[in-house]
Amino acid sequence: MSAGSLPPGVSDEGNGRYRVRVYNPSTRAYIQRRVVGLREARRVQAELRADVAKADNGRRRGRAPTVEAFGESWRTELRHGPLTEADVAATLRLHVYPGLGHLRVDEVTHRDAMGFMRRLEQTDLAPSTQGKIDSQVRALFGAVVADGWRDLSPFARVNRVRLSRAQTRRQDEHVPSAAEALHLADLARDEGRLDVWAFIRLAVGTGLRGGELVGLSVDELDYPQPTRLEVTHQLQRRAGGGFYLCPPKTEAGLRTVPLAPAVAETLAVLTAQRSPHEVTLPWVERGTERGERTVGLLLSGRYGPAPVHESVMARAVRALAERAGLPGRVTAHSLRKTYTTILGDAGVPLKVIDTVTGHESSGLTLGVYTTATAEGVARARQAVQNALTTADSENSVRAS
């Protein structure tokens, strides 16, 4: 058959083969199929045109909402428990809206999606948290497609965040002994890093999480001679930049931590050489800003009185561990495990360990049938004091 007798959009490729092309205005691209036989080419062309017309009729008309407007409507329609609902709200408001919220849902491009994922992987967020944000932003744009505002999600051809790094870190992690951890603190002090010295000693002596440590403030301590620490908040950083205060990771994170005399001495040395600096930061609760809070932060960066993110301390700890020749990777969270190891080796009851570290429970039976008694908390304080005193003595002997 001559080329002039072929229907528009169908071309003869020889040997009875034909190429069918149908333009899709919603994607601004051609849909192409290769078939055998002219009759089959006509049938496929008719089907493709019908599919394009159906999809175009299914698309919403009018001005599309912004990502933030659609996201707020979408999340309120989800049927989740209160904790999951709060988690979704926090993810959207802290990590999705700052970068994409101002764009209309039909304007977000593949390049925008790739840029979002690139920025996400460059944050200091835990890989598991990055994976959660990745899943939720994809679910959001899946709803955009289902609602008829787009034919294809901009994240459809963007690789998911890589989580193998977290698995590798867990495999080669080294939990230092008390002596090894305090040796790292001594190395930091020798380098003039008072902030890192205090961070390490406080992490080993209190078991606080990284965000709780860098957010440690004077109002959480019973000065002038602190014997306990009331954990009320943590310091975090948005993916788009900027610090904020928020409650601890879990409800159990709102806790009282006993302070050994050695830990109180660390605080005294820190405050004698560097006064707490007062900052006013947004207070974020369940993903929503609820005003501001002013706190006097005890830890700051090496270049002056300003909030410092836990990742800065984590990198310093890792570098010191490599310099000291410790086997495996030592992270800031490894120091929290050092604290729990000290308590466990001293025979402190598991319920007490759960209470002072802010864990929900080590098990159902323990959570129901035991309580953290005053004697158990005193035992935890003495265990830390003994461990730190012994470690300091061992390091002094080694240094001499």
Coordinates of N, CA, C and O in Angstrom, one line a residue, residues 232-359:
T232 N 12.9 17.7 78.6 CA 11.7 18.3 78.2 C 11.6 18.5 76.7 O 10.5 18.8 76.2
H233 N 12.7 18.5 76.0 CA 12.7 18.9 74.6 C 14.0 18.4 73.9 O 14.9 17.9 74.6
Q234 N 14.0 18.5 72.6 CA 15.2 18.2 71.8 C 15.4 19.3 70.7 O 14.4 20.0 70.4
L235 N 16.5 19.5 70.2 CA 16.8 20.4 69.2 C 17.0 19.7 67.8 O 17.7 18.7 67.7
Q236 N 16.3 20.2 66.8 CA 16.3 19.5 65.5 C 16.5 20.6 64.4 O 16.3 21.8 64.7
R237 N 16.8 20.1 63.2 CA 17.0 21.1 62.1 C 16.1 20.6 60.9 O 16.0 19.4 60.6
R238 N 15.4 21.6 60.3 CA 14.6 21.3 59.2 C 15.4 20.9 58.0 O 16.6 21.3 57.9
A239 N 14.8 20.1 57.1 CA 15.5 19.8 55.8 C 15.9 21.0 55.0 O 16.9 21.0 54.4
G240 N 15.1 22.0 55.1 CA 15.3 23.3 54.3 C 16.2 24.2 55.1 O 16.5 25.3 54.6
G241 N 16.7 23.9 56.3 CA 17.5 24.8 57.1 C 16.7 25.4 58.2 O 15.5 25.6 58.1
G242 N 17.4 25.8 59.3 CA 16.8 26.4 60.4 C 16.6 25.4 61.5 O 16.2 24.3 61.3
F243 N 16.8 25.9 62.8 CA 16.6 25.0 63.9 C 15.2 25.2 64.5 O 14.6 26.3 64.4
Y244 N 14.7 24.2 65.3 CA 13.5 24.3 66.0 C 13.6 23.4 67.2 O 14.4 22.4 67.3
L245 N 12.7 23.6 68.2 CA 12.6 22.8 69.4 C 11.3 22.0 69.3 O 10.3 22.4 68.7
C246 N 11.4 20.8 69.8 CA 10.2 19.9 69.8 C 10.3 18.9 71.0 O 11.4 18.8 71.6
P247 N 9.2 18.2 71.3 CA 9.3 17.3 72.4 C 10.2 16.1 72.0 O 10.6 15.9 70.9
P248 N 10.6 15.3 73.0 CA 11.5 14.2 72.8 C 10.8 13.2 71.8 O 9.6 13.3 71.5
K249 N 11.5 12.2 71.4 CA 11.1 11.2 70.4 C 9.8 10.5 70.7 O 9.0 10.3 69.9
T250 N 9.7 10.1 72.0 CA 8.5 9.4 72.4 C 7.9 10.0 73.7 O 8.6 10.9 74.3
E251 N 6.7 9.6 74.1 CA 6.2 10.1 75.4 C 7.1 9.7 76.5 O 7.2 10.5 77.5
A252 N 7.7 8.5 76.4 CA 8.6 8.1 77.5 C 9.9 9.0 77.5 O 10.6 8.9 78.5
G253 N 10.1 9.7 76.5 CA 11.3 10.6 76.4 C 11.2 11.7 77.4 O 12.2 12.3 77.8
L254 N 10.0 12.1 77.9 CA 9.8 13.1 78.9 C 10.1 12.4 80.2 O 9.2 11.8 80.8
R255 N 11.3 12.6 80.7 CA 11.8 11.7 81.8 C 12.7 12.5 82.7 O 13.2 13.6 82.4
T256 N 13.0 11.9 83.9 CA 14.0 12.4 84.8 C 15.3 11.5 84.8 O 15.1 10.3 84.9
V257 N 16.4 12.0 84.5 CA 17.7 11.3 84.5 C 18.5 11.6 85.7 O 18.8 12.8 85.9
P258 N 18.9 10.6 86.5 CA 19.8 10.9 87.6 C 21.2 11.3 87.2 O 21.7 10.7 86.2
L259 N 21.8 12.3 87.8 CA 23.1 12.8 87.4 C 24.1 12.3 88.5 O 24.0 12.7 89.7
A260 N 25.1 11.6 88.0 CA 26.2 11.2 88.9 C 27.1 12.5 89.2 O 27.1 13.4 88.4
P261 N 27.8 12.5 90.3 CA 28.7 13.6 90.6 C 29.7 13.9 89.5 O 30.0 15.1 89.2
A262 N 30.1 12.9 88.8 CA 31.1 13.1 87.7 C 30.4 13.8 86.6 O 31.1 14.7 85.9
V263 N 29.2 13.6 86.3 CA 28.4 14.3 85.3 C 28.2 15.8 85.7 O 28.4 16.7 84.9
A264 N 27.8 16.0 87.0 CA 27.6 17.3 87.5 C 28.9 18.1 87.4 O 28.9 19.3 87.1
E265 N 30.1 17.5 87.6 CA 31.4 18.1 87.5 C 31.6 18.5 86.0 O 32.2 19.6 85.8
T266 N 31.3 17.7 85.1 CA 31.4 18.0 83.7 C 30.6 19.3 83.3 O 31.1 20.2 82.6
L267 N 29.4 19.3 83.8 CA 28.6 20.5 83.6 C 29.2 21.8 84.2 O 29.1 22.9 83.7
A268 N 29.8 21.6 85.4 CA 30.4 22.8 86.1 C 31.6 23.3 85.3 O 31.7 24.5 85.1
V269 N 32.4 22.4 84.8 CA 33.5 22.8 84.0 C 33.1 23.5 82.7 O 33.6 24.5 82.3
L270 N 32.0 22.9 82.1 CA 31.5 23.5 80.8 C 31.0 24.9 81.1 O 31.3 25.9 80.3
T271 N 30.1 25.1 82.1 CA 29.5 26.4 82.3 C 30.5 27.4 82.8 O 30.3 28.7 82.6
A272 N 31.6 27.0 83.5 CA 32.6 27.9 84.0 C 33.4 28.5 82.8 O 33.9 29.6 82.9
Q273 N 33.6 27.7 81.8 CA 34.4 28.2 80.6 C 33.6 28.7 79.5 O 34.1 29.5 78.6
R274 N 32.3 28.4 79.5 CA 31.4 28.9 78.4 C 30.0 29.0 78.9 O 29.3 28.1 79.2
S275 N 29.6 30.3 79.0 CA 28.3 30.6 79.6 C 27.2 30.1 78.6 O 27.3 30.1 77.4
P276 N 26.1 29.6 79.2 CA 24.9 29.2 78.3 C 24.5 30.4 77.5 O 24.5 31.5 77.9
H277 N 24.1 30.1 76.2 CA 23.6 31.2 75.4 C 22.1 31.0 75.1 O 21.6 29.9 74.9
E278 N 21.4 32.2 75.3 CA 20.0 32.2 75.2 C 19.5 32.3 73.7 O 20.0 33.2 73.0
V279 N 18.6 31.4 73.3 CA 18.1 31.5 72.0 C 16.6 31.4 72.0 O 16.0 30.7 72.9
T280 N 15.9 32.0 71.1 CA 14.5 31.8 70.9 C 14.2 31.1 69.6 O 14.6 31.6 68.5
L281 N 13.6 30.0 69.7 CA 13.3 29.1 68.5 C 11.9 28.7 68.4 O 11.2 28.7 69.4
P282 N 11.4 28.4 67.2 CA 10.1 27.8 67.1 C 9.9 26.6 67.9 O 10.8 25.7 67.9
W283 N 8.7 26.4 68.5 CA 8.3 25.2 69.1 C 7.4 24.4 68.2 O 6.3 24.9 67.9
V284 N 7.8 23.2 67.8 CA 7.0 22.4 66.9 C 6.5 21.2 67.6 O 7.3 20.4 68.2
E285 N 5.2 21.0 67.6 CA 4.6 19.9 68.2 C 3.6 19.2 67.3 O 2.7 19.8 66.8
R286 N 3.9 17.9 67.0 CA 3.1 17.1 66.0 C 3.1 17.8 64.7 O 2.0 17.9 64.0
G287 N 4.2 18.3 64.3 CA 4.3 18.9 62.9 C 3.8 20.3 62.8 O 3.8 20.9 61.7
T288 N 3.2 20.9 63.9 CA 2.7 22.2 63.8 C 3.4 23.2 64.8 O 3.7 22.8 65.9
E289 N 3.8 24.4 64.2 CA 4.4 25.4 65.1 C 3.4 25.9 66.1 O 2.4 26.4 65.7
R290 N 3.8 25.9 67.3 CA 3.0 26.4 68.4 C 3.7 27.5 69.2 O 4.0 27.3 70.4
G291 N 4.0 28.5 68.5 CA 4.7 29.6 69.2 C 6.2 29.4 69.2 O 6.8 28.7 68.4
E292 N 6.8 30.1 70.2 CA 8.3 30.1 70.3 C 8.6 29.8 71.8 O 7.8 30.0 72.7
R293 N 9.9 29.3 72.0 CA 10.4 29.1 73.3 C 11.8 29.6 73.4 O 12.6 29.5 72.5
T294 N 12.1 30.2 74.5 CA 13.4 30.7 74.8 C 14.1 29.8 75.8 O 13.6 29.5 76.9
V295 N 15.3 29.3 75.4 CA 16.1 28.4 76.3 C 17.5 28.8 76.3 O 18.0 29.5 75.4
G296 N 18.2 28.5 77.4 CA 19.6 28.7 77.5 C 20.4 27.5 77.2 O 20.6 26.6 78.1
L297 N 20.9 27.4 76.0 CA 21.6 26.1 75.5 C 23.0 26.1 76.2 O 23.7 27.0 76.2
L298 N 23.3 24.9 76.6 CA 24.7 24.6 77.2 C 25.7 24.3 76.2 O 26.9 24.7 76.3
L299 N 25.4 23.6 75.1 CA 26.3 23.3 74.1 C 26.2 24.2 72.9 O 25.1 24.6 72.5
S300 N 27.3 24.5 72.3 CA 27.3 25.4 71.0 C 28.4 24.9 70.2 O 29.2 24.0 70.5
G301 N 28.5 25.5 69.0 CA 29.5 25.2 68.0 C 30.9 25.7 68.4 O 31.0 26.5 69.4
R302 N 31.9 25.3 67.7 CA 33.3 25.8 68.0 C 33.5 27.2 67.6 O 34.5 27.8 68.1
Y303 N 32.6 27.8 66.8 CA 32.9 29.2 66.4 C 32.1 30.2 67.1 O 32.0 31.4 66.6
G304 N 31.4 29.9 68.1 CA 30.6 30.9 68.8 C 29.3 30.4 69.4 O 28.9 29.3 69.1
P305 N 28.6 31.2 70.2 CA 27.4 30.8 70.8 C 26.2 30.8 69.8 O 25.6 31.8 69.5
A306 N 26.0 29.6 69.3 CA 24.9 29.4 68.3 C 24.5 27.9 68.4 O 25.3 27.1 68.8
P307 N 23.2 27.6 68.1 CA 22.8 26.2 68.1 C 23.7 25.3 67.2 O 24.1 25.8 66.1
V308 N 23.9 24.1 67.6 CA 24.7 23.2 66.8 C 23.9 21.9 66.6 O 23.2 21.4 67.6
H309 N 23.9 21.3 65.4 CA 23.2 20.1 65.2 C 24.0 18.9 65.6 O 25.2 18.9 65.7
E310 N 23.2 17.9 66.0 CA 23.9 16.7 66.5 C 24.8 16.0 65.5 O 25.8 15.4 65.9
S311 N 24.6 16.2 64.2 CA 25.5 15.6 63.2 C 26.9 16.2 63.3 O 27.8 15.5 62.9
V312 N 27.0 17.5 63.7 CA 28.3 18.1 63.8 C 29.1 17.4 64.9 O 30.3 17.0 64.7
M313 N 28.4 17.1 66.0 CA 29.1 16.4 67.1 C 29.4 14.9 66.7 O 30.4 14.4 67.0
A314 N 28.5 14.3 65.9 CA 28.6 12.9 65.5 C 29.9 12.8 64.6 O 30.6 11.8 64.7
R315 N 30.1 13.8 63.7 CA 31.3 13.7 62.8 C 32.5 13.9 63.6 O 33.6 13.2 63.3
A316 N 32.5 14.7 64.6 CA 33.7 14.9 65.5 C 34.0 13.6 66.3 O 35.2 13.2 66.4
V317 N 33.0 13.0 66.8 CA 33.2 11.7 67.5 C 33.7 10.7 66.6 O 34.6 9.9 67.0
R318 N 33.2 10.6 65.4 CA 33.7 9.6 64.4 C 35.2 9.8 64.1 O 36.0 8.9 64.0
A319 N 35.5 11.1 63.9 CA 36.9 11.4 63.6 C 37.9 11.1 64.7 O 39.0 10.5 64.5
L320 N 37.4 11.3 66.0 CA 38.2 11.0 67.1 C 38.4 9.5 67.3 O 39.5 9.0 67.6
A321 N 37.3 8.7 67.0 CA 37.4 7.3 67.1 C 38.4 6.7 66.1 O 39.1 5.8 66.4
E322 N 38.4 7.3 64.9 CA 39.3 6.8 63.9 C 40.8 7.1 64.3 O 41.7 6.3 64.1
R323 N 40.9 8.3 64.9 CA 42.3 8.7 65.3 C 42.8 7.8 66.5 O 43.9 7.5 66.5
A324 N 41.8 7.4 67.3 CA 42.2 6.5 68.5 C 42.4 5.1 68.0 O 42.8 4.3 68.8
G325 N 42.0 4.8 66.8 CA 42.2 3.4 66.3 C 41.2 2.4 66.9 O 41.4 1.2 66.9
L326 N 40.0 2.9 67.2 CA 38.9 2.0 67.7 C 38.4 1.2 66.6 O 38.2 1.7 65.5
P327 N 38.1 -0.1 66.8 CA 37.6 -1.0 65.7 C 36.1 -0.6 65.4 O 35.3 -0.4 66.3
G328 N 35.8 -0.6 64.1 CA 34.4 -0.3 63.7 C 34.1 1.2 63.8 O 34.9 2.0 64.2
R329 N 32.8 1.5 63.5 CA 32.3 2.8 63.5 C 31.7 3.2 64.8 O 30.9 2.5 65.4
V330 N 32.2 4.3 65.3 CA 31.6 4.9 66.6 C 30.8 6.1 66.3 O 31.3 7.1 65.7
T331 N 29.5 6.1 66.6 CA 28.6 7.2 66.4 C 28.2 7.9 67.7 O 28.5 7.3 68.8
A332 N 27.5 9.0 67.6 CA 27.0 9.6 68.8 C 26.0 8.7 69.5 O 26.0 8.6 70.7
H333 N 25.3 7.9 68.7 CA 24.3 7.0 69.3 C 25.0 5.8 70.0 O 24.5 5.2 70.9
S334 N 26.3 5.5 69.6 CA 27.0 4.5 70.2 C 27.3 4.8 71.7 O 27.4 3.9 72.5
L335 N 27.5 6.1 71.9 CA 27.7 6.6 73.3 C 26.5 6.4 74.2 O 26.6 6.1 75.4
R336 N 25.3 6.5 73.6 CA 24.1 6.2 74.4 C 24.1 4.7 74.7 O 23.6 4.3 75.8
K337 N 24.5 3.9 73.8 CA 24.6 2.4 74.1 C 25.7 2.1 75.2 O 25.5 1.2 76.0
T338 N 26.7 2.9 75.2 CA 27.7 2.8 76.3 C 27.0 3.0 77.7 O 27.3 2.3 78.6
Y339 N 26.2 4.0 77.7 CA 25.5 4.3 79.0 C 24.6 3.1 79.4 O 24.6 2.7 80.6
T340 N 23.8 2.6 78.5 CA 23.0 1.5 78.8 C 23.8 0.2 79.2 O 23.4 -0.6 80.0
T341 N 24.9 0.1 78.6 CA 25.8 -1.1 78.9 C 26.3 -0.9 80.3 O 26.4 -1.9 81.1
I342 N 26.7 0.3 80.7 CA 27.2 0.5 82.1 C 26.1 0.1 83.1 O 26.3 -0.6 84.1
L343 N 24.8 0.5 82.8 CA 23.8 0.2 83.7 C 23.5 -1.3 83.8 O 23.2 -1.9 84.8
G344 N 23.5 -1.9 82.6 CA 23.2 -3.3 82.5 C 24.3 -4.2 83.2 O 24.0 -5.1 83.9
D345 N 25.6 -3.8 83.0 CA 26.7 -4.5 83.7 C 26.6 -4.4 85.2 O 27.1 -5.3 85.9
A346 N 26.0 -3.3 85.7 CA 25.9 -3.1 87.1 C 24.7 -3.7 87.7 O 24.4 -3.6 88.9
G347 N 23.9 -4.4 86.9 CA 22.7 -5.1 87.4 C 21.5 -4.2 87.7 O 20.6 -4.5 88.4
V348 N 21.5 -3.0 87.0 CA 20.4 -2.1 87.2 C 19.1 -2.7 86.6 O 19.2 -3.2 85.4
P349 N 18.0 -2.8 87.2 CA 16.8 -3.4 86.6 C 16.4 -2.8 85.3 O 16.6 -1.6 85.0
L350 N 15.9 -3.7 84.4 CA 15.6 -3.2 83.0 C 14.6 -2.1 83.0 O 14.6 -1.2 82.2
K351 N 13.6 -2.2 83.9 CA 12.6 -1.1 84.0 C 13.2 0.2 84.3 O 12.8 1.3 83.7
V352 N 14.2 0.3 85.1 CA 14.9 1.5 85.5 C 15.7 2.0 84.2 O 15.7 3.2 83.9
I353 N 16.4 1.1 83.5 CA 17.1 1.4 82.3 C 16.1 2.0 81.3 O 16.4 3.1 80.7
D354 N 15.0 1.4 81.1 CA 14.0 1.9 80.2 C 13.6 3.3 80.6 O 13.4 4.2 79.7
T355 N 13.4 3.6 81.9 CA 12.9 4.8 82.4 C 13.9 6.0 82.1 O 13.5 7.0 81.6
V356 N 15.1 5.7 82.5 CA 16.1 6.8 82.4 C 16.6 7.0 81.0 O 17.1 8.1 80.7
T357 N 16.4 6.0 80.1 CA 16.8 6.2 78.7 C 15.7 6.7 77.8 O 15.9 7.0 76.6
G358 N 14.4 6.6 78.3 CA 13.3 7.1 77.5 C 12.8 6.1 76.6 O 12.1 6.4 75.6
H359 N 13.0 4.8 76.8 CA 12.4 3.7 76.0 C 11.0 3.4 76.5 O 10.7 3.5 77.7

